[in-house]
Tab-separated table of C-alpha atoms in Angstrom:
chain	number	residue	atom	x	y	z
A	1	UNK	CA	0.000	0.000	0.000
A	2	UNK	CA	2.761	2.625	0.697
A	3	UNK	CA	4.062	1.765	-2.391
A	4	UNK	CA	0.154	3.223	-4.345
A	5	UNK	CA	0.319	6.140	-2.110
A	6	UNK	CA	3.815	7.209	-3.425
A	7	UNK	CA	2.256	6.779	-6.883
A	8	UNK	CA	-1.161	8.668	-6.292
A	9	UNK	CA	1.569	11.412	-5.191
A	10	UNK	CA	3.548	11.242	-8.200
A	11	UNK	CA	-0.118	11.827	-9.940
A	12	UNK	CA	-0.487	15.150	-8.287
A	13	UNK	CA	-3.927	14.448	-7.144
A	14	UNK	CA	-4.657	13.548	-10.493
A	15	UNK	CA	-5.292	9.487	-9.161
A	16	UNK	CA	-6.217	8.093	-5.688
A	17	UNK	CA	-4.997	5.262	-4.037
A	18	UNK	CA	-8.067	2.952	-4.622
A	19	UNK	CA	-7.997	3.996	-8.328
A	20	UNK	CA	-4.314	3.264	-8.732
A	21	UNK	CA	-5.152	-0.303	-6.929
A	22	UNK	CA	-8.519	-0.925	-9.040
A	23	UNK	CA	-6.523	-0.518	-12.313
A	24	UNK	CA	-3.370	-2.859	-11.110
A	25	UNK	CA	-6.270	-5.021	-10.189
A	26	UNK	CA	-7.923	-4.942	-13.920
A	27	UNK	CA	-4.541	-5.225	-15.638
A	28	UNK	CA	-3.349	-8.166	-13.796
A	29	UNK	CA	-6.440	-9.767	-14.214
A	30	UNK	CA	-6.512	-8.790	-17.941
A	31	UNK	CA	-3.132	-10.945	-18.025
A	32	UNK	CA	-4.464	-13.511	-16.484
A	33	UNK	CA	-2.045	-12.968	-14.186
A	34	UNK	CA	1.164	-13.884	-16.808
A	35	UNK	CA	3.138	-11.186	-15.350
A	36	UNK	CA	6.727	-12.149	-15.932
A	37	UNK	CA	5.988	-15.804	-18.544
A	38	UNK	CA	9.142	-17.946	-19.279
A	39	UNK	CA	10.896	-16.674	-22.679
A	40	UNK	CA	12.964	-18.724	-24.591
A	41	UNK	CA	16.155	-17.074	-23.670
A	42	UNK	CA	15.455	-18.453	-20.758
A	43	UNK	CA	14.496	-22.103	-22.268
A	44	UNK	CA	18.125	-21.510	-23.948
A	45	UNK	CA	19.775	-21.344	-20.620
A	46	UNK	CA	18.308	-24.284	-19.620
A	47	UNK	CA	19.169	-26.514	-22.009
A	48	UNK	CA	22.746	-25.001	-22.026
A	49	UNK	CA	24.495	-27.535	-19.254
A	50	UNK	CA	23.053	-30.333	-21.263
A	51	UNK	CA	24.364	-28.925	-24.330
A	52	UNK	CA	27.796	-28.984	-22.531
A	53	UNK	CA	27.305	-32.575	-21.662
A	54	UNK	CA	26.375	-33.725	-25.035
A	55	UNK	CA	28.977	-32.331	-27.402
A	56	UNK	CA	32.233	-32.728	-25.024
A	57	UNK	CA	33.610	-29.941	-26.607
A	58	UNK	CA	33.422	-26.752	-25.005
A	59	UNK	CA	34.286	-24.630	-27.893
A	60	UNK	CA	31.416	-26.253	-29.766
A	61	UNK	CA	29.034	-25.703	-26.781
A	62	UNK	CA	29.437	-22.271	-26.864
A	63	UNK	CA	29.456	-21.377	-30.302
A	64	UNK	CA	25.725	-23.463	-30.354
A	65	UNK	CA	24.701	-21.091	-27.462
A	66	UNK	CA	25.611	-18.222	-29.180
A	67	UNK	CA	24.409	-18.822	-32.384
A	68	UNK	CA	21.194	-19.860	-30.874
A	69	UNK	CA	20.840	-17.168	-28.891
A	70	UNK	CA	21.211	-15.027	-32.231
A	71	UNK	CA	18.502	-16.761	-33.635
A	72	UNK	CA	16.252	-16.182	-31.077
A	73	UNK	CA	17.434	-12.399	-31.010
A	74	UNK	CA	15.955	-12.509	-34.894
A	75	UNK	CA	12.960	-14.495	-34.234
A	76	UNK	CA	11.882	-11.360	-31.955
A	77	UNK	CA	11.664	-9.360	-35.119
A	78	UNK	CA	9.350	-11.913	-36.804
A	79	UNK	CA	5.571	-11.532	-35.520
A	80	UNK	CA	5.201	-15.191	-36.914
A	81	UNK	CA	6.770	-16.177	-33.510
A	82	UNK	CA	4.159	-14.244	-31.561
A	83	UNK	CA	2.126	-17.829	-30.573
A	84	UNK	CA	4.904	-20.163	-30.232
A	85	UNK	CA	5.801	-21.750	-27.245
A	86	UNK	CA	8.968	-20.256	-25.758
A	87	UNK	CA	10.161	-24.000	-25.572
A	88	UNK	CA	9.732	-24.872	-28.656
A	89	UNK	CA	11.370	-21.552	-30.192
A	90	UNK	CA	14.562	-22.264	-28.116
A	91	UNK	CA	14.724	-25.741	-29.140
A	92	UNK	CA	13.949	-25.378	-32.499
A	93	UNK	CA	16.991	-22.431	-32.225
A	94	UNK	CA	19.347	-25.007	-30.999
A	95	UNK	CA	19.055	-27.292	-33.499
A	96	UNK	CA	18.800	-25.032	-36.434
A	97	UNK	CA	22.505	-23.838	-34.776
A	98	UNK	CA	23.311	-27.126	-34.674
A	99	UNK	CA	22.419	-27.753	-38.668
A	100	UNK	CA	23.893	-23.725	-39.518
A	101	UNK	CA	26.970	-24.687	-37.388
A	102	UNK	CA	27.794	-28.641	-38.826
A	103	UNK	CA	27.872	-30.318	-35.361
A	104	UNK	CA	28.304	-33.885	-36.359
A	105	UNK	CA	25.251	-36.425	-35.898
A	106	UNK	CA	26.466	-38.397	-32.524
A	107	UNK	CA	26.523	-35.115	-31.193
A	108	UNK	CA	22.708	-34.061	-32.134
A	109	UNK	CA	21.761	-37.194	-30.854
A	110	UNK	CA	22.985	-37.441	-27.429
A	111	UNK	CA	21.422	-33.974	-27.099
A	112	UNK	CA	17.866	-35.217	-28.547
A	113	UNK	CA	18.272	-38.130	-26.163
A	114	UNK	CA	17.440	-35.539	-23.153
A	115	UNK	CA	13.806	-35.622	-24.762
A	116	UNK	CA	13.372	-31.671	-23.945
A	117	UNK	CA	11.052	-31.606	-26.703
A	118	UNK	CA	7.474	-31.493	-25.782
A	119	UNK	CA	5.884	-30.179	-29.020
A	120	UNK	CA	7.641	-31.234	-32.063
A	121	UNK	CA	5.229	-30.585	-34.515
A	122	UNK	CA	5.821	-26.458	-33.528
A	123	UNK	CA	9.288	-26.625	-33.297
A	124	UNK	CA	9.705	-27.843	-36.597
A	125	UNK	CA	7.668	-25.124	-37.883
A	126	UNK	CA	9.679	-22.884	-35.747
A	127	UNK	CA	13.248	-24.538	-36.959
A	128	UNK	CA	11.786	-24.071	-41.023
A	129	UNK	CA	10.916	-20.209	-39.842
A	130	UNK	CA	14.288	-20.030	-38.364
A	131	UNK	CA	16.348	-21.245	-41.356
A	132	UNK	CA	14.191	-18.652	-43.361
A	133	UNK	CA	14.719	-15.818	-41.217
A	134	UNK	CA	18.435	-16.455	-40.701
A	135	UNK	CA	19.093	-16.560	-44.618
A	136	UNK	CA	17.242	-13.131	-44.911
A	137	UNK	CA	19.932	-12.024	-41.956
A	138	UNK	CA	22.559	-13.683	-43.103
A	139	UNK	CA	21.964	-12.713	-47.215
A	140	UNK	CA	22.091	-9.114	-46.528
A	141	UNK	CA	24.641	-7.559	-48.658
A	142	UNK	CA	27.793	-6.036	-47.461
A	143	UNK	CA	26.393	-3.027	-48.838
A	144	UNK	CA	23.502	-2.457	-46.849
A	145	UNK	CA	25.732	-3.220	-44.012
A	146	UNK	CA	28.235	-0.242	-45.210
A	147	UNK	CA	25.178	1.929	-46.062
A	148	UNK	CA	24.149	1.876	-42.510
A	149	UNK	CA	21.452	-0.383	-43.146
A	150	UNK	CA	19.797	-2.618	-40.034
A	151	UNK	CA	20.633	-6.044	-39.775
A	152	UNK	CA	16.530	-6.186	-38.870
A	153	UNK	CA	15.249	-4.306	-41.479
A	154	UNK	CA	15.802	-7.603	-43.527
A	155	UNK	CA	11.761	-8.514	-42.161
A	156	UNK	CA	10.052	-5.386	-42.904
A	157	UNK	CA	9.289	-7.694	-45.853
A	158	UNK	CA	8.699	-10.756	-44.470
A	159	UNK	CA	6.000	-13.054	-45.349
């Protein structure tokens, strides 16, 4: 509560307490109370120690992480990720790193073994958006780069 009354006096009178608390109130409940949901960065971070412990090469490891965590960085700027799972996006980001990065097969399948893969209808529609999106990032010319260009503005066109 002292926390509302130092914002109904940052309002300057314009709010009062109870309003400030009725709109939290209608907000939170408008979100169904998915205040602070699980992205996939976080999914990423998981899934990194077993990463580790599948590809005995710690070089390997991270460049997976890092390229995945790219990935994921695009997929924000792709509103065709909007209704994915966050699990299946960072899964789907791992293994598209994994293809994008030529991490041999034994490797791929110790990692698979862990059976973190709940959905894998969506994250193979998530991996196929993936590959697409990363081609768009990855095809844009040296020029545009020079020219000051985004490396996002790549999916103002995206379809």
């Amino acid at each position: 509560i002292r926390y509302n009354i130092l914002k109904a006096s940052l309002s300057k009178g314009c709010f009062r307490v109870d309003q400030i608390l009725k709109m939290e109130i209608s907000i939170i409940s408008s979100l169904q109370w998915h205040l602070n949901p699980p992205t996939p960065s976080m999914y990423l971070d998981v899934a990194s120690p077993l990463m580790d412990a599948s590809f005995n090469d710690p070089q390997a490891s991270v460049e997976i992480s890092e390229l995945s965590r790219y990935l994921l960085e695009l997929s924000v700027c792709d509103g065709y990720f909007i209704g994915m799972k966050p699990s299946s996006l960072a899964y789907a980001a791992i293994l598209v790193a994994m293809e994008n990065l030529s991490i041999p097969m034994k490797y791929k399948k110790s990692f698979v073994s862990y059976q973190l893969d709940k959905s894998s209808s969506k994250t193979a529609i998530c991996a196929q958006r993936l590959r697409h999106v990363y081609s768009l990032a990855t095809d844009q010319s040296e020029e545009d780069v020079r020219a000051g260009a985004s490396p996002t503005s790549v999916f103002q066109n995206v379809a």
